[in-house]
Coordinates of C-alpha atoms in Angstrom, one line a residue:
M26 CA -40.8 -27.5 13.1
K27 CA -37.0 -28.6 13.4
R28 CA -38.5 -32.1 13.7
F29 CA -40.2 -31.9 10.6
Q30 CA -37.3 -30.4 8.7
K31 CA -35.2 -33.2 9.9
I32 CA -37.8 -35.7 8.6
L33 CA -37.8 -34.0 5.4
R34 CA -33.8 -33.8 5.2
S35 CA -34.2 -37.7 5.7
I36 CA -35.6 -38.4 2.3
G37 CA -34.4 -37.4 -1.2
I38 CA -34.5 -33.9 -2.7
R39 CA -37.0 -35.9 -5.5
Q40 CA -39.6 -37.0 -3.1
R41 CA -39.6 -33.6 -1.0
M42 CA -40.2 -31.6 -4.5
Q43 CA -42.9 -34.1 -5.4
F44 CA -44.3 -33.4 -2.2
G45 CA -44.1 -29.7 -2.1
F46 CA -45.4 -29.4 -5.7
L47 CA -48.2 -32.0 -5.8
L48 CA -49.1 -32.6 -2.2
L49 CA -48.8 -29.2 -0.3
P50 CA -50.6 -27.4 -2.8
L51 CA -53.2 -29.8 -3.0
L52 CA -53.8 -29.7 0.8
M53 CA -54.2 -26.0 1.0
M54 CA -56.6 -26.2 -1.9
L55 CA -58.5 -28.7 -0.2
I56 CA -58.6 -26.6 3.0
V57 CA -59.5 -23.3 1.0
L58 CA -62.3 -25.1 -0.7
F59 CA -63.6 -26.8 2.6
V60 CA -63.8 -23.6 4.2
Y61 CA -65.6 -22.1 1.1
Y62 CA -68.2 -25.0 1.0
Q63 CA -69.0 -24.4 4.8
M64 CA -69.1 -20.8 4.1
S65 CA -71.4 -21.5 0.8
S66 CA -73.5 -24.0 2.8
D67 CA -74.4 -21.3 5.4
M68 CA -75.2 -18.9 2.7
I69 CA -77.7 -21.4 1.3
L70 CA -79.4 -21.8 4.8
E71 CA -79.6 -18.2 5.4
K72 CA -81.0 -17.7 2.0
N73 CA -83.7 -20.4 2.9
A74 CA -84.4 -18.7 6.2
K75 CA -84.9 -15.5 4.1
D76 CA -87.3 -16.9 1.8
L77 CA -89.2 -18.6 4.4
S78 CA -89.6 -15.3 6.2
Q79 CA -90.5 -13.6 3.0
S80 CA -93.2 -16.2 2.2
L81 CA -94.9 -15.4 5.9
E82 CA -94.8 -11.7 5.4
I83 CA -96.5 -12.1 2.0
A84 CA -99.2 -14.5 3.5
Q85 CA -99.5 -12.4 6.6
A86 CA -100.5 -9.5 4.2
A87 CA -103.0 -11.4 2.2
L88 CA -104.5 -13.0 5.4
Y89 CA -105.0 -9.5 7.0
H90 CA -106.4 -8.3 3.7
K91 CA -109.0 -11.4 3.4
T92 CA -110.0 -11.4 7.2
S93 CA -110.5 -7.5 7.2
Q94 CA -112.8 -8.0 3.9
M95 CA -114.6 -10.6 5.7
E96 CA -115.3 -8.8 8.9
Q97 CA -116.1 -5.6 6.7
T98 CA -118.8 -7.6 5.1
M99 CA -120.2 -8.9 8.6
Q100 CA -120.5 -5.2 9.5
D101 CA -122.2 -4.2 6.4
V102 CA -124.8 -7.0 6.7
L103 CA -125.4 -6.1 10.5
Q104 CA -126.7 -2.6 9.5
E105 CA -129.1 -3.7 6.9
E106 CA -133.0 -3.0 8.0
I107 CA -134.2 -6.3 6.6
L108 CA -132.7 -8.3 9.5
Y109 CA -134.2 -5.8 12.0
D110 CA -137.7 -5.9 10.5
C111 CA -137.4 -9.7 10.8
L112 CA -136.5 -9.5 14.4
V113 CA -139.4 -7.1 15.1
A114 CA -141.8 -9.0 13.0
Q115 CA -140.5 -12.3 14.8
E116 CA -140.7 -13.8 11.3
P117 CA -138.1 -15.9 9.4
M118 CA -136.1 -14.4 6.7
S119 CA -137.3 -15.4 3.2
R120 CA -135.4 -16.6 0.2
E121 CA -136.0 -13.3 -1.5
D122 CA -134.5 -11.4 1.6
I123 CA -131.4 -13.4 1.2
K124 CA -131.1 -12.6 -2.3
E125 CA -131.4 -8.8 -1.6
L126 CA -128.5 -9.2 0.6
E127 CA -126.5 -11.0 -1.8
R128 CA -127.2 -8.3 -4.4
K129 CA -126.0 -5.6 -1.9
H130 CA -123.0 -7.4 -0.5
S131 CA -121.4 -9.8 -3.4
A132 CA -118.9 -11.0 -0.7
L133 CA -121.7 -13.1 0.5
L134 CA -121.7 -15.3 -2.4
E135 CA -118.4 -16.8 -1.3
R136 CA -120.0 -18.1 2.0
N137 CA -120.6 -21.7 2.7
A138 CA -123.5 -21.1 5.3
F139 CA -125.8 -18.4 6.7
S140 CA -127.7 -18.6 9.9
F141 CA -130.0 -15.8 11.5
F142 CA -131.1 -16.3 15.3
D143 CA -133.2 -14.0 17.5
E144 CA -132.3 -12.8 20.9
Q145 CA -133.5 -16.1 22.3
K146 CA -131.0 -17.8 19.9
R147 CA -134.0 -19.1 18.3
L148 CA -133.1 -19.9 14.5
L149 CA -134.9 -17.6 12.2
Y150 CA -133.0 -18.6 8.9
Q151 CA -130.4 -21.0 8.0
D152 CA -128.6 -22.0 4.6
G153 CA -125.8 -24.7 4.8
K154 CA -124.7 -25.9 8.4
Y155 CA -123.2 -23.6 11.0
Y156 CA -120.5 -25.3 13.2
A157 CA -119.8 -22.5 15.9
E158 CA -119.9 -23.7 19.2
D159 CA -121.6 -20.8 20.9
L160 CA -123.1 -17.4 20.3
H161 CA -121.2 -14.5 21.8
D162 CA -122.8 -11.1 23.0
E163 CA -119.5 -8.9 22.2
E164 CA -119.9 -6.2 19.5
K165 CA -116.5 -7.5 17.8
V166 CA -116.5 -10.3 15.1
H167 CA -115.8 -13.8 16.6
W168 CA -114.1 -16.3 14.6
S169 CA -114.2 -20.0 15.0
F170 CA -112.4 -23.0 12.9
D171 CA -113.9 -26.3 12.4
T172 CA -111.0 -28.4 11.1
E173 CA -113.2 -31.4 10.8
H174 CA -115.3 -29.8 8.3
K175 CA -112.9 -27.4 6.9
Q176 CA -115.1 -24.5 7.7
I177 CA -114.2 -20.9 9.1
S178 CA -117.2 -18.9 10.8
L179 CA -117.9 -15.4 11.8
S180 CA -120.3 -14.7 14.3
S181 CA -121.7 -11.4 15.7
A182 CA -124.6 -9.7 18.2
L183 CA -126.8 -7.4 16.2
K184 CA -127.7 -4.6 18.4
R185 CA -129.6 -1.5 18.7
N186 CA -129.1 1.1 21.5
G187 CA -126.8 -1.3 23.0
K188 CA -129.3 -4.1 23.3
V189 CA -129.0 -7.5 21.5
L190 CA -131.6 -8.2 19.1
G191 CA -130.2 -11.1 17.3
Y192 CA -127.5 -13.0 16.1
I193 CA -125.8 -13.5 12.4
C194 CA -123.3 -16.4 11.8
I195 CA -121.5 -16.5 8.4
G196 CA -119.7 -19.8 7.2
Y197 CA -117.0 -20.1 4.8
N198 CA -115.2 -23.0 3.2
E199 CA -111.6 -22.6 4.0
D200 CA -110.7 -22.9 0.5
V201 CA -111.6 -19.0 0.3
F202 CA -107.8 -18.6 1.8
H203 CA -106.7 -21.5 -1.0
N204 CA -104.6 -18.9 -3.0
M205 CA -102.5 -17.6 0.3
F206 CA -101.5 -21.0 1.3
Q207 CA -101.3 -22.6 -2.0
K208 CA -97.8 -24.2 -2.9
E209 CA -95.5 -22.4 -5.7
E210 CA -94.7 -25.0 -8.4
K211 CA -90.9 -24.7 -7.6
N212 CA -91.3 -25.0 -3.8
E213 CA -93.3 -28.1 -3.4
E214 CA -91.2 -29.2 -0.4
R215 CA -92.2 -25.8 1.6
L216 CA -95.4 -25.9 3.6
L217 CA -97.4 -22.6 4.7
F218 CA -100.4 -22.8 7.2
L219 CA -102.0 -21.0 10.0
C220 CA -102.1 -22.0 13.8
D221 CA -104.0 -20.9 16.9
E222 CA -101.9 -19.5 19.9
Q223 CA -101.5 -22.8 21.1
G224 CA -99.7 -24.0 18.0
N225 CA -102.8 -26.2 17.0
Y226 CA -103.6 -26.5 13.2
L227 CA -106.2 -24.1 11.9
L228 CA -105.9 -24.2 8.1
G229 CA -103.5 -24.2 5.2
D230 CA -102.0 -27.8 4.6
D231 CA -104.2 -30.9 5.4
A232 CA -101.0 -32.7 6.0
M233 CA -100.2 -30.5 9.2
R234 CA -103.6 -31.2 10.8
N235 CA -102.2 -33.8 13.3
Y236 CA -99.4 -31.8 14.6
N237 CA -98.6 -29.1 17.0
F238 CA -96.5 -26.2 16.5
S239 CA -96.1 -24.8 19.8
S240 CA -92.3 -24.8 19.5
N241 CA -90.6 -22.0 17.4
K242 CA -87.4 -23.7 17.1
D243 CA -85.3 -23.1 13.9
K244 CA -85.7 -27.2 13.1
I245 CA -88.3 -29.6 14.0
K246 CA -88.9 -33.2 13.3
L247 CA -92.3 -34.5 12.0
D248 CA -92.6 -38.2 11.3
N249 CA -88.8 -38.8 11.0
T250 CA -88.6 -35.9 8.5
M251 CA -86.4 -32.8 9.5
Y252 CA -87.9 -29.4 8.7
Y253 CA -86.6 -25.7 9.0
Q254 CA -89.6 -23.5 10.5
K255 CA -90.1 -19.9 10.9
Q256 CA -93.2 -18.5 12.4
L257 CA -94.7 -15.1 12.4
K258 CA -97.9 -13.7 14.3
A259 CA -101.2 -12.6 12.2
K260 CA -101.7 -9.2 12.4
D261 CA -104.9 -8.3 14.7
F262 CA -105.2 -11.9 15.8
N263 CA -103.6 -14.4 17.9
W264 CA -103.0 -16.8 15.1
N265 CA -99.3 -17.8 14.1
L266 CA -98.3 -18.2 10.4
V267 CA -95.9 -21.1 10.1
A268 CA -93.7 -22.1 7.1
L269 CA -91.8 -25.2 6.9
A270 CA -88.9 -26.4 4.2
Q271 CA -87.8 -30.0 4.1
E272 CA -84.0 -30.2 5.2
E273 CA -83.7 -32.7 2.4
Y274 CA -85.0 -30.2 -0.2
V275 CA -83.0 -27.3 1.5
M276 CA -79.9 -29.6 1.3
K277 CA -80.3 -30.3 -2.4
D278 CA -79.1 -27.0 -3.3
V279 CA -76.0 -27.6 -0.9
Q280 CA -75.6 -30.9 -2.3
S281 CA -75.8 -29.6 -5.7
F282 CA -73.3 -27.0 -5.2
R283 CA -71.0 -29.4 -3.4
N284 CA -71.0 -31.7 -6.5
M285 CA -70.3 -28.8 -8.5
L286 CA -67.6 -27.6 -6.3
F287 CA -65.9 -31.1 -6.4
L288 CA -66.2 -31.4 -10.0
N289 CA -64.3 -28.2 -10.4
V290 CA -61.9 -29.5 -7.7
L291 CA -60.9 -32.4 -9.6
V292 CA -60.4 -30.1 -12.7
V293 CA -58.2 -27.6 -10.8
I294 CA -56.2 -30.7 -9.3
L295 CA -55.7 -31.9 -13.0
V296 CA -54.4 -28.7 -14.0
E297 CA -52.6 -28.2 -11.0
S298 CA -50.8 -31.4 -11.1
I299 CA -49.9 -31.0 -14.7
F300 CA -48.4 -27.6 -14.1
S301 CA -46.7 -29.0 -10.8
M302 CA -45.0 -31.8 -12.8
M303 CA -43.7 -29.4 -15.4
I304 CA -42.2 -27.2 -12.7
Y305 CA -40.8 -30.1 -10.9
K306 CA -39.1 -31.3 -14.0
S307 CA -37.9 -27.8 -14.7
I308 CA -36.1 -28.0 -11.3
Y309 CA -35.4 -31.5 -10.9
D310 CA -33.8 -32.4 -14.1
P311 CA -31.1 -29.5 -14.1
T312 CA -30.4 -30.3 -10.4
H313 CA -30.0 -34.0 -11.0
N314 CA -27.5 -33.2 -13.7
L315 CA -25.7 -31.1 -11.5
V316 CA -25.6 -33.9 -9.1
V317 CA -24.4 -36.4 -11.5
S318 CA -21.8 -34.2 -12.7
M319 CA -20.3 -33.4 -9.3
R320 CA -20.1 -37.5 -9.1
K321 CA -18.2 -37.6 -12.3
A322 CA -15.9 -34.7 -11.0
K323 CA -15.3 -36.7 -8.0
E324 CA -14.4 -39.9 -9.8
S325 CA -12.4 -38.5 -12.7
N326 CA -10.6 -35.5 -14.0
F327 CA -12.4 -32.3 -13.0
R328 CA -13.3 -31.2 -16.8
H329 CA -15.1 -34.3 -17.2
G330 CA -17.7 -33.1 -14.8
F331 CA -18.8 -30.1 -16.9
V332 CA -22.8 -29.6 -16.6
E333 CA -24.8 -29.0 -19.8
D334 CA -27.7 -26.6 -19.0
H335 CA -29.2 -24.6 -21.7
G336 CA -31.7 -22.8 -19.5
N337 CA -32.0 -19.2 -18.4
D338 CA -32.7 -19.2 -14.8
E339 CA -30.8 -19.4 -11.4
L340 CA -30.0 -23.3 -12.2
H341 CA -28.3 -22.2 -15.3
E342 CA -26.2 -19.9 -13.4
L343 CA -25.5 -22.3 -10.9
S344 CA -24.2 -24.9 -13.6
E345 CA -22.2 -21.9 -15.2
N346 CA -20.5 -21.2 -11.9
F347 CA -19.9 -24.9 -11.2
N348 CA -18.2 -25.3 -14.5
E349 CA -16.1 -22.2 -13.8
L350 CA -15.4 -23.8 -10.4
L351 CA -14.1 -27.1 -12.1
V352 CA -11.9 -24.9 -14.4
K353 CA -10.4 -23.3 -11.5
A354 CA -10.1 -26.3 -9.5
D355 CA -8.3 -27.9 -12.2
D356 CA -6.0 -24.9 -12.5
L357 CA -5.2 -24.9 -8.7
L358 CA -4.5 -28.8 -8.9
E359 CA -1.9 -28.1 -11.5
K360 CA -0.4 -25.3 -9.4
V361 CA -0.3 -27.2 -6.4
K362 CA 1.4 -30.1 -8.0
S363 CA 3.8 -27.3 -9.5
E364 CA 4.3 -25.8 -6.0
Q365 CA 4.9 -29.2 -4.5
E366 CA 7.7 -29.7 -6.8
Q367 CA 9.2 -26.3 -5.9
T368 CA 8.8 -27.2 -2.3
R369 CA 10.8 -30.3 -2.7
Q370 CA 13.4 -28.3 -4.5
T371 CA 13.4 -25.9 -1.7
Q372 CA 13.8 -28.7 0.8
I373 CA 16.9 -30.0 -0.9
Q374 CA 18.3 -26.4 -1.1
L375 CA 17.4 -26.0 2.8
L376 CA 19.0 -29.2 3.7
Q377 CA 22.4 -28.1 1.6
A378 CA 22.0 -24.5 3.6
Q379 CA 22.3 -26.0 6.9
I380 CA 26.0 -26.5 6.4
N381 CA 26.2 -22.6 6.2
P382 CA 25.0 -21.7 9.8
H383 CA 27.3 -24.7 11.2
F384 CA 30.3 -23.0 9.3
L385 CA 29.4 -19.5 10.5
F386 CA 29.1 -20.6 14.3
N387 CA 32.3 -22.7 14.1
T388 CA 33.9 -19.4 12.7
L389 CA 32.5 -17.0 15.3
N390 CA 33.7 -19.7 18.1
T391 CA 37.1 -19.5 16.6
L392 CA 37.4 -15.5 16.7
R393 CA 36.2 -15.7 20.2
Y394 CA 38.5 -17.9 21.3
L395 CA 41.3 -15.6 19.7
A396 CA 39.8 -12.8 21.3
I397 CA 40.1 -14.5 24.8
L398 CA 43.8 -15.7 24.2
N399 CA 44.3 -12.0 23.5
E400 CA 42.7 -10.8 26.6
D401 CA 40.3 -8.6 24.7
A402 CA 37.2 -9.3 26.9
P403 CA 34.7 -6.6 25.3
V404 CA 35.3 -8.4 21.6
S405 CA 35.1 -11.9 23.2
E406 CA 31.4 -10.9 24.7
G407 CA 30.5 -9.2 21.6
I408 CA 31.2 -12.0 19.6
S409 CA 29.3 -14.6 22.1
A410 CA 26.3 -12.2 22.0
L411 CA 26.3 -11.9 18.3
S412 CA 26.5 -15.7 18.1
R413 CA 23.6 -16.1 20.3
L414 CA 21.4 -13.6 18.4
L415 CA 22.2 -15.2 15.2
R416 CA 21.5 -18.7 17.0
N417 CA 18.1 -17.2 18.1
T418 CA 17.4 -15.7 14.6
I419 CA 18.7 -18.6 12.2
V420 CA 18.2 -21.6 14.2
D421 CA 15.6 -21.1 16.5
K422 CA 12.0 -21.0 14.5
Q423 CA 9.9 -20.4 17.2
E424 CA 7.3 -17.2 16.8
Y425 CA 6.8 -16.7 20.6
V426 CA 9.4 -16.2 23.3
S427 CA 9.3 -15.4 27.2
I428 CA 9.8 -12.3 28.8
A429 CA 13.1 -13.5 30.1
E430 CA 14.4 -14.7 26.6
E431 CA 13.4 -11.6 25.1
I432 CA 15.3 -9.4 27.7
H433 CA 18.1 -11.7 27.2
N434 CA 18.1 -10.9 23.4
V435 CA 18.0 -7.2 24.0
Q436 CA 20.9 -7.4 26.3
D437 CA 22.9 -9.5 23.9
Y438 CA 22.2 -6.6 21.3
I439 CA 23.3 -3.9 23.9
V440 CA 26.5 -5.9 24.5
I441 CA 27.1 -5.7 20.9
Q442 CA 26.3 -2.1 20.4
K443 CA 28.6 -1.2 23.4
L444 CA 31.7 -2.3 21.3
R445 CA 30.7 0.6 19.3
Y446 CA 29.4 3.4 21.6
G447 CA 31.1 2.3 24.7
D448 CA 29.7 3.9 27.9
L449 CA 27.7 6.8 25.8
F450 CA 24.6 5.4 27.8
E451 CA 23.6 3.0 30.6
T452 CA 20.6 0.7 30.5
E453 CA 18.3 -0.1 33.4
Y454 CA 15.8 -3.2 33.5
I455 CA 12.8 -3.0 35.9
V456 CA 10.8 -6.1 35.3
D457 CA 8.1 -6.8 38.0
K458 CA 8.0 -10.4 39.4
G459 CA 5.9 -12.9 38.0
V460 CA 6.0 -11.5 34.5
E461 CA 9.1 -13.5 33.1
D462 CA 7.0 -16.4 31.9
Y463 CA 4.6 -14.5 30.0
R464 CA 5.3 -15.0 26.2
I465 CA 5.5 -12.3 23.6
L466 CA 6.5 -12.1 19.8
K467 CA 10.3 -12.9 19.1
F468 CA 12.6 -9.8 18.3
L469 CA 9.7 -7.2 19.2
L470 CA 11.6 -5.0 21.6
Q471 CA 15.1 -5.1 19.7
P472 CA 14.0 -2.8 17.1
I473 CA 12.6 -0.2 19.6
V474 CA 15.8 -0.4 21.5
E475 CA 17.8 0.0 18.3
N476 CA 15.9 3.2 17.4
S477 CA 16.9 4.8 20.7
I478 CA 20.3 3.8 20.7
L479 CA 20.8 5.1 17.0
H480 CA 18.6 8.4 16.9
A481 CA 18.1 9.4 20.8
F482 CA 21.6 9.8 22.0
R483 CA 24.4 12.1 21.3
E484 CA 28.0 11.2 21.3
D485 CA 28.8 14.3 23.6
G486 CA 25.9 13.8 26.1
L487 CA 26.1 13.1 29.8
H488 CA 23.9 10.9 32.0
Q489 CA 22.2 9.1 28.7
K490 CA 19.8 6.3 30.1
L491 CA 17.9 3.7 28.3
T492 CA 15.1 2.2 30.5
L493 CA 13.2 -0.8 30.0
R494 CA 9.9 -1.5 31.9
I495 CA 7.7 -4.6 32.0
Y496 CA 4.6 -4.8 34.4
K497 CA 1.1 -6.2 34.2
K498 CA -1.7 -3.9 34.4
E499 CA -5.3 -5.4 34.3
N500 CA -5.7 -7.7 31.4
C501 CA -2.6 -6.4 29.7
L502 CA 1.2 -6.8 29.7
M503 CA 2.6 -3.4 29.7
V504 CA 6.3 -3.0 28.2
V505 CA 7.6 0.7 28.3
I506 CA 10.9 1.5 26.6
G507 CA 11.9 5.1 27.2
D508 CA 15.2 7.3 26.9
N509 CA 16.2 10.9 27.9
G510 CA 17.8 11.6 24.5
K511 CA 17.2 14.2 22.0
G512 CA 13.4 13.5 21.3
F513 CA 11.6 14.6 18.3
S514 CA 8.2 16.2 16.9
I515 CA 5.6 13.6 16.4
E516 CA 4.2 15.8 13.4
K517 CA 7.9 16.0 11.6
Q518 CA 8.3 12.3 12.1
M519 CA 5.0 11.7 10.4
E520 CA 6.1 13.4 7.3
K521 CA 9.1 11.2 7.1
R522 CA 7.7 8.3 7.5
S523 CA 9.3 6.5 4.6
R524 CA 12.7 6.8 6.0
L525 CA 14.7 3.7 6.8
S526 CA 14.5 4.4 10.5
N527 CA 11.2 3.9 10.5
I528 CA 10.8 0.2 9.0
G529 CA 11.7 -1.4 12.7
I530 CA 8.8 0.6 14.2
K531 CA 6.2 0.0 11.4
N532 CA 7.1 -3.8 11.4
I533 CA 6.2 -3.6 15.0
Q534 CA 2.9 -2.1 14.6
E535 CA 1.9 -4.6 11.7
R536 CA 3.1 -7.4 13.8
I537 CA 0.8 -6.3 16.9
S538 CA -1.9 -5.8 14.5
L539 CA -2.0 -9.0 12.6
M540 CA -1.0 -11.2 15.7
Y541 CA -3.0 -9.9 18.5
G542 CA -5.5 -7.4 17.0
K543 CA -7.5 -4.8 19.0
P544 CA -7.2 -3.7 21.7
Y545 CA -3.5 -4.1 21.8
D546 CA -1.2 -1.6 19.9
M547 CA 1.8 0.6 20.4
K548 CA 2.1 4.2 21.7
I549 CA 4.9 6.8 21.1
E550 CA 5.2 9.7 23.0
S551 CA 8.1 12.1 22.3
E552 CA 9.3 15.7 23.1
E553 CA 12.3 17.4 21.7
G554 CA 15.1 17.8 24.2
K555 CA 13.3 15.6 26.9
G556 CA 13.3 12.2 25.3
T557 CA 11.1 9.6 23.8
M558 CA 8.8 6.8 25.4
V559 CA 7.2 3.7 23.7
T560 CA 4.4 1.7 25.2
L561 CA 3.4 -1.5 24.3
C562 CA 0.1 -2.9 25.4
L563 CA 0.3 -6.7 24.8
P564 CA -2.2 -9.7 25.9
L565 CA -1.3 -11.9 28.8
K566 CA -0.1 -15.5 27.4
K567 CA 1.8 -18.2 28.9
G568 CA 1.5 -20.3 25.7
V569 CA 1.2 -19.5 22.3
D570 CA -2.7 -20.4 22.1
E571 CA -3.5 -19.9 25.7
D572 CA -4.8 -16.7 27.1
V573 CA -4.4 -16.2 30.9

């Protein structure tokens, strides 16, 4: 699938749309029509088999009716006293006796031959020719077929009290069965005939006399002609009714249906092609216009690449959005040009402003030297600490610093605060080995220390202490800043969140959330009269973008 998609992406959208709108529906239609054609062919063959079976059933009923009628005629003739009197007198039957039998039994008029024998099988009467092979003593009627002379014969023994007195044979021309085997005008390619148990032809269609039909396969081949075959056993006889239909005749219906189907396919393809081209044009034209407009926008002013689309579909919406995008892009371009000009002006101002920090640091150094000359060490140290803090703030633009550098910043800030508070509190630093090189955001700890100094300690307090603890825990750098000062209620402090003293703490929280994200955060614990502890959970970093 991916390979096919890759091949499609290697050609233009126009060719892909033509392929999609024309070839794919056509291919799907041909597949559906092929399946439908196969199903219809199967239905036609099934109908042919059903028609053959129906013809056989009709022929079976007609054959049973006719043979029963002929056997009943034989039984009725055997009961005539005329025959018994002739046998007793050992005299041949007269023509008048035959006419009397025909008068009583009109079915004899269909006969082709009539023969009468005594018990010694001597001929007492005969009209026509009798082609039976032998005379039988059974009480039942014996049937024989002479295909050469097209005659069907019935013979039976005449008995009284179980003793054979003579024999009667009645011959019929096979035309008496003509109606049941006659071809229908619309089905001249269908053949219906009768065979014996071994598949030898008995009667029906002369064209089948020289073939054997012992095989009951659905299809047989006779003289290079294929036939569909159905067989049905005759009722009360060891005969088989056989029905054949030429394959060529059966397939005519299939071919006619195929031709009609293909004609319909051509019409559908033509209609589908027209509609596909219309749909294709409705999609490709606005898409092409959009591409042309994009090229114009790329080569010249954005506003020269506007798309004109008067439709009411998704492509129209896309074109409108593209036009709006061009307007916004043009506005943004003008805005960028304006901002670049402002940036140039700002850079000039920054270059001028570099003179001010230089003057400030020279002034601080002068004051520090004066303090040293006056032997005022605290003031000298405070000025040095302030100078370093200002240098880290104004001059150094790095966003991240090492733990060691951040501790130095805290120490410089405490030196400055000592000038005001003196020995009001003491500071303890507990830093585990190996964590000095980890990097954190610059000036992340100073606001917390400032908050403790300004709000936690009393001027009359004793043994007041500020503790800074840094250590590594699992995958976090833990920074804990605690004091044993006044403490406060967390609930009350939440209500005073807008106070200026909370700005530094809020700034730290926002910086941690913005730069580190979850799960890193700041936790504050405090209790009135016992002090406050602020815990920072920070990622382990040895570089600005390198996680350890």
